[in-house]
Amino acid sequence: MSVNKVILVGNVGKDPETRYLDESTAITKFPLATSETYKNRSGERVSTTEWHNIVLWRGLAQVAEKYVKKGSQIYIEGRIKTRSYDDSEGNKKYITEITGDQMQLLGKRPDDSSDGGMQTPQEKPQQAAPPQPADPGQARTPSTGQGDPLNSGDNGPDDLPF
């Protein structure tokens, strides 16, 4: 029995390049950086970065083409493949790639705003407050089961496990 499985979490080094072999077969390639930080024997902090060539096919390639950008943090699960080719001078070259089977976008979702798509909690749209009784001394009526299912009255949301 043998296993060829790779799991990487890292940052995309440049915008993905996508090409189509025919009208439905997409292939997307991009570099992914993974970093490791540790202290050496003299107590200095050392950071090393490893670069991985990622290759995605078909539907996964189309998703990457649409949503993955330089700097995106992603999770890739796949397998290692090594291939060879002859360069223009006739020398045999080898390249190791990660062929992705699964991908998950991590971090914040970018949008088209000028701040790079990062919203602080203060910038998120606020929900309107529920209407208050005209008389502050008026008692609140118990919930009739309509409205917010997580609101259990004055005690706040129910203790849900998620």
Short mmCIF file of C-alpha atoms in Angstrom, two decimals, residues 30 41 50 54 80 83 93 97 104 112 118 123-124 156 162:
data_model
loop_
_atom_site.label_atom_id
_atom_site.label_comp_id
_atom_site.label_asym_id
_atom_site.label_seq_id
_atom_site.Cartn_x
_atom_site.Cartn_y
_atom_site.Cartn_z
CA PHE A 30 0.04 29.37 -9.27
CA ARG A 41 20.40 27.30 18.90
CA GLU A 50 8.94 27.01 0.97
CA ILE A 54 0.01 24.26 -7.47
CA ILE A 80 2.76 15.35 -5.37
CA ARG A 83 7.41 15.53 -14.37
CA LYS A 93 14.57 19.50 -16.36
CA GLU A 97 3.94 20.12 -8.57
CA GLN A 104 -10.70 26.03 0.48
CA ASP A 112 -13.98 45.77 -4.88
CA MET A 118 -11.07 44.51 4.62
CA GLU A 123 -17.87 49.40 9.13
CA LYS A 124 -20.31 46.50 8.96
CA GLY A 156 -30.83 36.76 25.27
CA PHE A 162 -22.98 26.22 17.45
#
